[in-house]
XYZ file of C-alpha atoms in Angstrom:
594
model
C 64.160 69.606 170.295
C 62.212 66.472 169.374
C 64.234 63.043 168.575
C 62.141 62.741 165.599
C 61.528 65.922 163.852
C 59.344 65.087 161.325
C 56.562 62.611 163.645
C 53.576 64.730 165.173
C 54.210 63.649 168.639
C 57.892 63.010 169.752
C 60.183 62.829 172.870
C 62.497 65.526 173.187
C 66.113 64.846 172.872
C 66.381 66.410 176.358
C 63.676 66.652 178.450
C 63.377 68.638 181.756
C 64.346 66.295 184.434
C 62.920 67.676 188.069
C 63.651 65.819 191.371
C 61.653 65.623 194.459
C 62.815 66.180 197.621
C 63.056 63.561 200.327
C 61.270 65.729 202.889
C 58.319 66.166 201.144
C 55.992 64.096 203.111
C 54.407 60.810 201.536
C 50.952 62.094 201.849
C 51.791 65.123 199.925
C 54.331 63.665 197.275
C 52.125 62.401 195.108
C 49.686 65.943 194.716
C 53.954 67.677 193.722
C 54.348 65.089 191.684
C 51.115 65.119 189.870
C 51.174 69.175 189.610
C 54.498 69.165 187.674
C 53.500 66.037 185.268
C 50.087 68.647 184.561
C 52.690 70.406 182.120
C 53.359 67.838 179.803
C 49.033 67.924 178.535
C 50.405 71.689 177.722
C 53.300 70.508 175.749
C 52.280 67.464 174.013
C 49.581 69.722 172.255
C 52.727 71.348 170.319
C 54.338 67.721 169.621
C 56.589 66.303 172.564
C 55.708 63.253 174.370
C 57.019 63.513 178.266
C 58.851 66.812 177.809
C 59.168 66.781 181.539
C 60.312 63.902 183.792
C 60.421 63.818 187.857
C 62.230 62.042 190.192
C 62.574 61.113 193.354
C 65.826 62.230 194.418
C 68.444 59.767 196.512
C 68.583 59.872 199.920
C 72.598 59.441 199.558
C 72.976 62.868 199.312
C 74.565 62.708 196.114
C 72.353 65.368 194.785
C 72.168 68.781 196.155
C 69.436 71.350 196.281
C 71.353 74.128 195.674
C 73.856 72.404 192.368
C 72.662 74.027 189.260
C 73.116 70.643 187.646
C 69.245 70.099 189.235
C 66.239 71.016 188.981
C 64.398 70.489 192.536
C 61.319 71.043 194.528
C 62.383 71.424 198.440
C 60.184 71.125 201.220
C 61.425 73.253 204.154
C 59.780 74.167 207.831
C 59.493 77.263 209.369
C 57.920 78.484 212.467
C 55.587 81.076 211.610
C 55.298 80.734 207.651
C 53.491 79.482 205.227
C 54.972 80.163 201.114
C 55.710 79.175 198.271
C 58.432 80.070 195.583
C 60.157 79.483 192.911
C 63.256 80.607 191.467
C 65.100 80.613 188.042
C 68.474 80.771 186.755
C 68.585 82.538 183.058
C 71.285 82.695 180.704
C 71.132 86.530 180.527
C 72.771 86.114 176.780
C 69.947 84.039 175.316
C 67.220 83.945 177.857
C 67.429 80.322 178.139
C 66.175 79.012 181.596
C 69.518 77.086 182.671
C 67.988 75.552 185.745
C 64.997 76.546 188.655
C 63.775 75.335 191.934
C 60.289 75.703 193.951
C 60.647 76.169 197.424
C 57.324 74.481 199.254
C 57.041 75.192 203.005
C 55.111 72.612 205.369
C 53.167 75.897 207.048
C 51.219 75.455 204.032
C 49.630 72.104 205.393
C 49.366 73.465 208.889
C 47.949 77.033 207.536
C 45.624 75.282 204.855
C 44.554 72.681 207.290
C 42.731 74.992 210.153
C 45.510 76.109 212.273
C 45.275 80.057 211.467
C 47.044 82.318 214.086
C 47.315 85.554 211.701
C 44.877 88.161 210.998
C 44.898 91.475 209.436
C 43.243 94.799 210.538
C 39.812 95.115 208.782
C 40.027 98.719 208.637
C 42.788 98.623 206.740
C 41.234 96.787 203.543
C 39.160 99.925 202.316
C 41.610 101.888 200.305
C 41.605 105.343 197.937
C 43.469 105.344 194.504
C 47.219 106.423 196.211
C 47.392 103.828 198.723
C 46.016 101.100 196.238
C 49.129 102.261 194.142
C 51.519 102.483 197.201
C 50.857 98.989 197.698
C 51.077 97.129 194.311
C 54.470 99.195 194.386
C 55.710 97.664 197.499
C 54.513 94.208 196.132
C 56.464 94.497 192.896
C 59.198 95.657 194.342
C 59.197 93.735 197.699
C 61.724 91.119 196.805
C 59.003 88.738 196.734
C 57.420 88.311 193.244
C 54.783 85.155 194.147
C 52.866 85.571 196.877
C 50.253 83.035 196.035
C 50.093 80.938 199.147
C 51.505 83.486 201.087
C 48.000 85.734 200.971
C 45.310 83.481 200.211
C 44.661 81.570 203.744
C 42.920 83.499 204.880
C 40.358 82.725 202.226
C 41.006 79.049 202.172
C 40.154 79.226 205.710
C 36.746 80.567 204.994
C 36.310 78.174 202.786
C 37.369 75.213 205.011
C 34.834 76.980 207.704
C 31.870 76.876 204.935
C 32.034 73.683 203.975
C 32.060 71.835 207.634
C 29.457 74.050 208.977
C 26.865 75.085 206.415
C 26.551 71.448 204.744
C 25.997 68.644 206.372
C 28.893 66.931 206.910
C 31.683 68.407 205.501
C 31.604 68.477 201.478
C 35.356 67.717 201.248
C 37.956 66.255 203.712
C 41.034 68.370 205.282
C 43.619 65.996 203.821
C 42.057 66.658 200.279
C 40.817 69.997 200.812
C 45.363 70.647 201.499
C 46.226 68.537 198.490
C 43.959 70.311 196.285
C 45.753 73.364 197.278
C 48.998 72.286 197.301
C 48.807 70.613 194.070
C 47.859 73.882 192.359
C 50.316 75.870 194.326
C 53.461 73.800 192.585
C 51.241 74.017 189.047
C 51.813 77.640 190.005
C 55.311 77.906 190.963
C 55.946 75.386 188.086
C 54.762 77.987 185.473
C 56.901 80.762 186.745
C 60.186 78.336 186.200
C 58.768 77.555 182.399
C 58.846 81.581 182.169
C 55.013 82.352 182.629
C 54.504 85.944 184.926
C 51.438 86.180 186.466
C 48.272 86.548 184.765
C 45.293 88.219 186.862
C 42.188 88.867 184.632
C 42.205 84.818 183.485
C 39.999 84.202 187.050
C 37.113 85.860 184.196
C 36.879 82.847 182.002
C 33.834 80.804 184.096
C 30.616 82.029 185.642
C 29.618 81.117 189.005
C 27.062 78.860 187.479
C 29.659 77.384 185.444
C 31.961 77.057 188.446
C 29.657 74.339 189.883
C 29.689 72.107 187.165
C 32.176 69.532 188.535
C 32.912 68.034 184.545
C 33.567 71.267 183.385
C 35.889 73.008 186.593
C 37.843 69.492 185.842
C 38.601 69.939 182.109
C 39.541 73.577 182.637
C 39.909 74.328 186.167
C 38.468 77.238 188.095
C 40.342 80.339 185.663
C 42.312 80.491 182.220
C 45.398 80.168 184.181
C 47.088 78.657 186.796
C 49.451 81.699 187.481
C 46.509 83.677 188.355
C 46.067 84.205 192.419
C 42.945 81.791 192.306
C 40.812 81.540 195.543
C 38.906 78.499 197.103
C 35.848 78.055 195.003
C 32.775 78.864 196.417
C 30.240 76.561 194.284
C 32.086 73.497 195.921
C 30.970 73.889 198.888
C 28.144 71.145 199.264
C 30.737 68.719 196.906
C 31.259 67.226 193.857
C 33.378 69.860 192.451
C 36.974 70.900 193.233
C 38.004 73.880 195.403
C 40.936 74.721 193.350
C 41.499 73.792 189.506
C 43.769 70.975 189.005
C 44.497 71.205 185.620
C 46.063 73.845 183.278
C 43.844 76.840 182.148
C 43.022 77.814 178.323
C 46.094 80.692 178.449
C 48.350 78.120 179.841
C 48.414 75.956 176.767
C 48.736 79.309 174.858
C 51.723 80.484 176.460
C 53.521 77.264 176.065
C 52.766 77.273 172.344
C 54.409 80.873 171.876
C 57.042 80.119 174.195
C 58.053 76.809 173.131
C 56.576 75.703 169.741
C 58.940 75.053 166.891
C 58.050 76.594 163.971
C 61.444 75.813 161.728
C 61.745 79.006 160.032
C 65.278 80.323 159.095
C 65.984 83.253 161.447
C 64.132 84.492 164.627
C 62.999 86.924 162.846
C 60.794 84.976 160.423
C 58.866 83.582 163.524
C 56.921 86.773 164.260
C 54.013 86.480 161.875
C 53.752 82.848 163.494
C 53.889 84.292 167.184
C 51.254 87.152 166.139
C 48.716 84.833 164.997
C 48.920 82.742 168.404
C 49.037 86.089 170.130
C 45.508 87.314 168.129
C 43.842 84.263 170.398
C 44.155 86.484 173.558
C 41.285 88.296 172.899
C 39.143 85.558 173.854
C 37.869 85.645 177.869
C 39.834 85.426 180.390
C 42.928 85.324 177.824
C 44.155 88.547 177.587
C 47.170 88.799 180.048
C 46.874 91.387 182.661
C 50.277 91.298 184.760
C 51.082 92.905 188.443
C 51.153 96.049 187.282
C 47.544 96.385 186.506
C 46.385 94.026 189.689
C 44.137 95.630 192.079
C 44.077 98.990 190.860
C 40.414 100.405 188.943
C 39.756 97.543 186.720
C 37.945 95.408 189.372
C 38.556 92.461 186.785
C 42.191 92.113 187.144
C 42.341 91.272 190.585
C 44.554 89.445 192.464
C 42.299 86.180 194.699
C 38.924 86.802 192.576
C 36.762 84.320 190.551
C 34.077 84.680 187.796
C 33.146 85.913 184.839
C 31.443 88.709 186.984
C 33.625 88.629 190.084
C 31.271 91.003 191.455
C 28.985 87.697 191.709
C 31.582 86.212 193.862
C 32.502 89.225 196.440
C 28.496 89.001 197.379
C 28.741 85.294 197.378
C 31.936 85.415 200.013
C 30.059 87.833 201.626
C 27.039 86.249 202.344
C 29.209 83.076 203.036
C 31.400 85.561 206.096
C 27.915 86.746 207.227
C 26.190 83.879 207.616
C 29.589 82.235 209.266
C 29.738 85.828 211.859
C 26.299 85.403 213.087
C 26.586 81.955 213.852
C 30.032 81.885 215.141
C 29.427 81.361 218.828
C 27.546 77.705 217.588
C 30.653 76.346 216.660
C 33.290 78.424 218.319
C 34.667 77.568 220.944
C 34.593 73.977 221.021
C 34.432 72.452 224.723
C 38.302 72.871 225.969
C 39.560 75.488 223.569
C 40.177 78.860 224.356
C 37.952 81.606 223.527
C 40.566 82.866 221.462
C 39.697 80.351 218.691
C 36.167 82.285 218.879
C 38.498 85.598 218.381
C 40.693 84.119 215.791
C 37.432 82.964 213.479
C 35.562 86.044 213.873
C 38.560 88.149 212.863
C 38.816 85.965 210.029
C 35.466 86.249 209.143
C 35.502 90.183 209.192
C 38.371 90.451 207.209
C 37.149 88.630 204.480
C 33.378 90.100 204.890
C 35.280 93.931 204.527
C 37.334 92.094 202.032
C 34.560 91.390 199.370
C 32.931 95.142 200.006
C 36.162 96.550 199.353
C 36.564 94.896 196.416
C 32.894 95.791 194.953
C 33.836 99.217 195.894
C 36.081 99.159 192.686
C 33.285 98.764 190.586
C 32.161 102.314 191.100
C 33.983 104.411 189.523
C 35.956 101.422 187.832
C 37.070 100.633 184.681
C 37.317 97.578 182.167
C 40.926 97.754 180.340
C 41.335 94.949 177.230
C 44.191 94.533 175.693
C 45.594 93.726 172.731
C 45.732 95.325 168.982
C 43.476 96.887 166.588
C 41.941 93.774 163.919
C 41.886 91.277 167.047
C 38.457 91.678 167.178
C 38.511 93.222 170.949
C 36.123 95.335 172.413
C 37.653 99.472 173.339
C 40.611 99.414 175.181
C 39.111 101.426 178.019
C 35.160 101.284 178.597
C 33.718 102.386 182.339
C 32.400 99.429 183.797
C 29.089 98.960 182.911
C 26.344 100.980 184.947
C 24.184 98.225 186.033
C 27.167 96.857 187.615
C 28.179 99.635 189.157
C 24.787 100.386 191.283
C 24.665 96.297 192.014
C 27.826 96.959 193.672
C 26.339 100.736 195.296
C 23.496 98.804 196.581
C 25.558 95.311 198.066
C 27.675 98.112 200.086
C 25.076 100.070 200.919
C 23.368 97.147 202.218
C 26.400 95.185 203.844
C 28.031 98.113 205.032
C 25.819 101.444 205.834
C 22.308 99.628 206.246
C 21.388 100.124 210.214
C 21.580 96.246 210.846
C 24.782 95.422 208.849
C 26.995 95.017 212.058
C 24.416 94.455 214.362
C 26.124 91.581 215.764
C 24.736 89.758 219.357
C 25.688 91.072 222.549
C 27.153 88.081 223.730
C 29.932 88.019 220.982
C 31.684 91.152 222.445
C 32.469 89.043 226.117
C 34.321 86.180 224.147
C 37.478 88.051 223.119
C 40.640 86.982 224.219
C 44.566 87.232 223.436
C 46.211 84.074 222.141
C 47.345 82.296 224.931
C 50.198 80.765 222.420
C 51.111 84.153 221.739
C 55.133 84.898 221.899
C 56.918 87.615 224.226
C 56.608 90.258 221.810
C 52.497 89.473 220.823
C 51.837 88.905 224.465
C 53.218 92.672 225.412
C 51.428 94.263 221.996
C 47.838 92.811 223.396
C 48.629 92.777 226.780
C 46.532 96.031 227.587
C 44.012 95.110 224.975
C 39.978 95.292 225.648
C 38.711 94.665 222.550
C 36.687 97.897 221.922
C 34.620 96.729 219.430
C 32.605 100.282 219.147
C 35.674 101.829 217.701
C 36.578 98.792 215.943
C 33.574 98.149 213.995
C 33.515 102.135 213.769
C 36.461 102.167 212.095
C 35.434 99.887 209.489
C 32.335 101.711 207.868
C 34.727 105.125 208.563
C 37.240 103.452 206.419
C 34.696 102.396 203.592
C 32.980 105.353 203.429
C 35.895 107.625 203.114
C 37.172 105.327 200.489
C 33.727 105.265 198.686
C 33.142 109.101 198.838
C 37.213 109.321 198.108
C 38.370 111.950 195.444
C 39.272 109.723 193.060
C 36.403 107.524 193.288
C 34.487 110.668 192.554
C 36.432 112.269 189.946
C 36.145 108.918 187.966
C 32.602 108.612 188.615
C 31.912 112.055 187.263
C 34.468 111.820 184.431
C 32.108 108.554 183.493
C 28.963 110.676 183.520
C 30.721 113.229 181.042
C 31.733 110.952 178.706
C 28.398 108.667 178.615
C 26.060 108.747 176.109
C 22.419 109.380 176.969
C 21.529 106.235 176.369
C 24.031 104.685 178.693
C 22.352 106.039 181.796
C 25.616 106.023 183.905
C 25.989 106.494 187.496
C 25.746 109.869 187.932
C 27.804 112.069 191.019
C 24.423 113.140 192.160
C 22.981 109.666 192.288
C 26.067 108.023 193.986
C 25.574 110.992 196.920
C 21.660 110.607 197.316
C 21.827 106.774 197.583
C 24.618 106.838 200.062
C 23.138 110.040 202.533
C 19.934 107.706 202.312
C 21.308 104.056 203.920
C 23.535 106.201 206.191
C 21.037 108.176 207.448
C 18.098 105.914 207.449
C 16.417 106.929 211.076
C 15.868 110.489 209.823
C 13.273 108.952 208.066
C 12.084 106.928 210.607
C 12.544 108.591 213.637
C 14.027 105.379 215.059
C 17.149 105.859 217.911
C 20.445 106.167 216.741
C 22.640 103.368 218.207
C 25.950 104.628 218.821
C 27.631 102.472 215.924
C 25.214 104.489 213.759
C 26.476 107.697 215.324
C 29.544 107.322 214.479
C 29.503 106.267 211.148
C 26.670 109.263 210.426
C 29.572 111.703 212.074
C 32.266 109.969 209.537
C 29.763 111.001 206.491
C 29.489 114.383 207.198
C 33.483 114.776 207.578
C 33.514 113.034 204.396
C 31.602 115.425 202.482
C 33.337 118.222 204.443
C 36.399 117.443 202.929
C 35.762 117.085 199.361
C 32.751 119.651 199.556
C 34.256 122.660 201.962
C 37.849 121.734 202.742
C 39.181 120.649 199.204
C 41.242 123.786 197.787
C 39.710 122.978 194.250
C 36.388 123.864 192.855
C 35.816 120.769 190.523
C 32.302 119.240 189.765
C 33.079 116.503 192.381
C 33.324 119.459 195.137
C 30.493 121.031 194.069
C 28.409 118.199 194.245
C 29.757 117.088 197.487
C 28.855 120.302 199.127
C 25.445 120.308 197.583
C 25.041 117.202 199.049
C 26.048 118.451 202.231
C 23.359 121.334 202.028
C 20.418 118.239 201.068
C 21.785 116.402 204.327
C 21.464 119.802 206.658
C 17.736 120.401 205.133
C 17.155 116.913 205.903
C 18.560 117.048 209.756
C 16.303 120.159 210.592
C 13.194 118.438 209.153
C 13.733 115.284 211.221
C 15.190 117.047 214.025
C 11.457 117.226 216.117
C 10.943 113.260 215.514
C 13.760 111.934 218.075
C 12.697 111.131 222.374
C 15.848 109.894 222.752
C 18.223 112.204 224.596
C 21.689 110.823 222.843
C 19.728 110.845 219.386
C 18.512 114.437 219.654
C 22.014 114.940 220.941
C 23.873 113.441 218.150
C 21.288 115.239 215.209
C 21.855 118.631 217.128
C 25.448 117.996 216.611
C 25.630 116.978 213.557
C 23.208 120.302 212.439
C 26.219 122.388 214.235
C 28.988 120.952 211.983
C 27.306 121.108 208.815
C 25.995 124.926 209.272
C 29.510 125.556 210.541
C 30.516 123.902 207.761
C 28.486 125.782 205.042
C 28.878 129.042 206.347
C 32.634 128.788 206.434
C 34.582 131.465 204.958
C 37.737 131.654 203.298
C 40.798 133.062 204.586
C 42.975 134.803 202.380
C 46.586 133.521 202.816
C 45.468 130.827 205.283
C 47.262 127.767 205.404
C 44.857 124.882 206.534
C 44.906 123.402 210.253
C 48.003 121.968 211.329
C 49.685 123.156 208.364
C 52.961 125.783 208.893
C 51.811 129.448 209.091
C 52.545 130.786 205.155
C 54.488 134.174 204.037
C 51.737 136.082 204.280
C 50.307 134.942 207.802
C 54.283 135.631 209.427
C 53.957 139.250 207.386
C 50.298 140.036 209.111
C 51.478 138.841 212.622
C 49.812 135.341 212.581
């Protein structure tokens, strides 16, 4: 409420009152303090002057972090994490926030700062519709609603990697390059205890080119929101503009003026024609909220660590930025006295988030743009396919950074410099104690991952869904076109008669089970099965013709092969009653003897 109802600009009669923790270390106090002062530009656009207020809480103890009297930041340290939350307390009755907390934890410097020690399995970034699902369930439901910090170092690190060794001289200092992130971390966590949820399409509102104008990333920051999972930005590498925003986004002075603004009506009720006509404004870019339960899913727009107006501008950007990183590693890393395992540590970084961005332009194909809000807000269809120029950019960066013959060709050298972590604990030191690092089937695993995700069945059934509903004049990506282009990067030395490395093998072996399965295998007899197995017949015609053109003994092995399964594979017939491999014999088998 303000003290003086009728003046433009007032202080409240009460306003929110946070403390700092002692803990939190000089360097960093004044970045928290900053982040939760952002707020007030938010409020003071709907009439309150220094609605909130921090503090630096006593060292006398005589204020606790957990009496719900306070409202606190704590700093904490634990061993092998780096987070941050926050946490509310509502009256259930009126939905008045009664107090909240953010929980910082100091892993956050050390994780931010260069000192990564985790790393995920690239293979497992490609995924089809059902896991995609599986895991936004396990996220929502986790326990663990903000995950912000928690997923994005591995990012930052990139970042951090990019701009001390392809400028010269790094374009931003660690100490800053941690502030930044830590001050939009708590702008973050501050906006969940104010009410906000998270908002995952607002990374749309800027363009890459936009995103390196240093004036303009510092009026608005990098996305529409703050409680979007924002990554590093890319255009500051070289300097002069920040890595994260450090100001409040378009949406976020939007939300506070529907959750907060005083409209003095009568009754509740009489608000709603107020609260619709701030609501109408969401139509705008990057405005339109788009929650956790549409994050990472087919609308490769509302995605959780993106940026861009076109994000798939920024997956090629981080890609080119990993591959550039990769095959230069061994320049940098390791440094005279370290381990080699720093050398491991970076390049599994590296891979992770190079699989990371092709993964992510997979969703293009196939994908869909979603808009919300109502009929007379002047928003484009609720559901559109993406469009198809987009979609066969993103065919052709995968094609290129993941099939093409020299997309993993990395030096020789690289696969003699990997090495446990000599810091490792009991239990990490028995898990890699028999480890070799077999990068064949490592890097094999990776294009057998993406290219059963690409030619997956709901990829497919999307794609050709797309192509029914088009208009002529649309051109869409059609099945048949998705299949061709694909067969051709994968199975580029059929046309030249050039040796087939073993990497190539493998991933040539992984197509053909791939269209086995959705052409031959799949019990159905849709248009994406069809075309899968006519694509498999193009592929054998295109074996036997090329077939004469390989001297090398393993090639003209591997092409014999691969002529086997896919004539095996045509000429399959069906089984009445049968019951698929590995599957329990049916009625009918037990009745016949089998």
């Amino acid at each position: 409420k303000k003290k003086n109802p009728e003046a433009d600009l007032s202080e409240p009669v009460k306003p929110i009152v946070w403390w700092l923790d002692s803990a939190i270390p000089n360097r960093h106090k004044p970045k928290v303090r900053e982040a939760l002062l952002t707020w007030n530009s938010a409020f003071e656009k709907i009439g309150y002057k220094e609605a909130i207020v921090v503090k630096d809480m006593p060292d006398d103890g005589s204020i606790d972090h957990a009496d719900v009297r306070f409202n606190t930041v704590r700093w904490v340290a634990s061993p092998n994490s780096a987070y941050a939350v926050s946490q509310t307390r509502v009256n259930p009755m009126s939905g008045e926030l009664i107090n909240a907390s953010i929980t910082v934890d100091a892993g956050i410097a050390r994780t931010f700062g260069g000192e990564f020690e985790v790393s995920i399995d690239p293979t497992a970034i490609f995924k089809t519709d059902e896991q995609r699902l599986e895991d936004a369930l396990k996220m929502r439901f986790s326990g663990v609603d903000c995950q912000a910090a928690l997923m994005g170092w591995q990012q930052a690190a990139l970042g951090m990697m990019a701009s001390e060794r392809l400028t010269e001289g790094a374009s931003i200092e660690r100490s800053e390059f941690i502030g930044q992130f830590i001050r939009w971390v708590t702008m973050h966590e501050f906006g969940h205890c104010l009410g906000l949820r998270h908002h995952f399409s607002s990374s749309g509102q800027l363009d890459m080119e936009q995103l390196g104008d240093g004036d303009l990333v510092a009026e608005k920051g990098t996305a529409a929101s703050v409680m979007d999972y924002v990554p590093f930005n890319p255009q500051a590498i070289g300097g002069g503009v920040d890595f994260w925003g450090q100001s409040l986004g378009e949406y976020d002075y939007l939300a506070i003026e529907y959750g907060y603004k005083e409209f003095n009506r009568l009754q509740a009720d009489h608000e709603i024609p107020d609260l619709a006509k701030i609501a109408s404004r969401t139509v705008k870019k990057g405005l339109g909220w788009q929650g956790d339960e549409y994050a990472d899913m087919i609308d490769p727009h509302v995605t959780r660590f993106d940026l861009s107006a076109k994000p798939l501008d920024y997956w090629g950007r981080i890609m080119d930025l990993s591959r550039t990183l990769l095959f230069s590693l061994d320049e940098h890393s390791p440094k005279e006295g370290q381990s080699y395992y720093t050398f491991t540590r970076e390049f599994n970084i590296l891979m992770n988030q190079y699989a990371n961005g092709a993964s992510r332009a997979m969703q293009y194909i196939g994908g869909v743009k979603r808009t919300p809000g109502h009929l007379g807000d002047g928003q484009t269809p609720a559901i559109s396919p993406i469009e198809s120029k987009e979609q066969r950019e993103a065919l052709a960066l995968i094609n290129k950074q993941i099939f093409s013959e020299d997309a993993l060709a990395f030096p020789k050298r690289y696969y003699k410099m990997f090495t446990p972590n000599p810091k490792a604990d009991l239990m990490e030191s028995v898990m890699h104690g028999l480890e070799d690092y077999p990068m064949l089937d490592s890097l094999a695993g990776l294009q057998g991952s993406a290219i059963r995700s690409l030619l997956s069945s709901g990829t497919l059934r999307r794609v050709a869904n797309h192509e029914f509903e088009a208009e002529d004049s649309e051109k869409p990506l059609r099945l048949r076109e998705l299949l061709s282009s694909v067969k051709s990067s994968v199975w580029s030395e059929l046309r030249s008669g050039k040796n087939v490395s073993p990497l190539r093998r493998q991933l040539q072996r992984d197509h053909i089970s791939a269209l086995i399965t959705r052409g031959v295998q799949s019990g159905s007899r849709t248009e994406v099965n069809v075309q899968a197995w006519g694509s498999l017949k193009e592929l054998l015609a295109s074996l036997k013709a090329a077939k004469g053109r390989f001297s090398d003994p393993n090639s003209k092995l591997h092409i014999d092969d691969s002529i086997m399964r896919t004539e095996r594979a045509l000429n399959a017939i069906e089984t009445i009653g049968g019951s698929g491999a590995g599957a329990p014999p049916s009625l009918l088998d037990m009745l016949l003897g089998g």
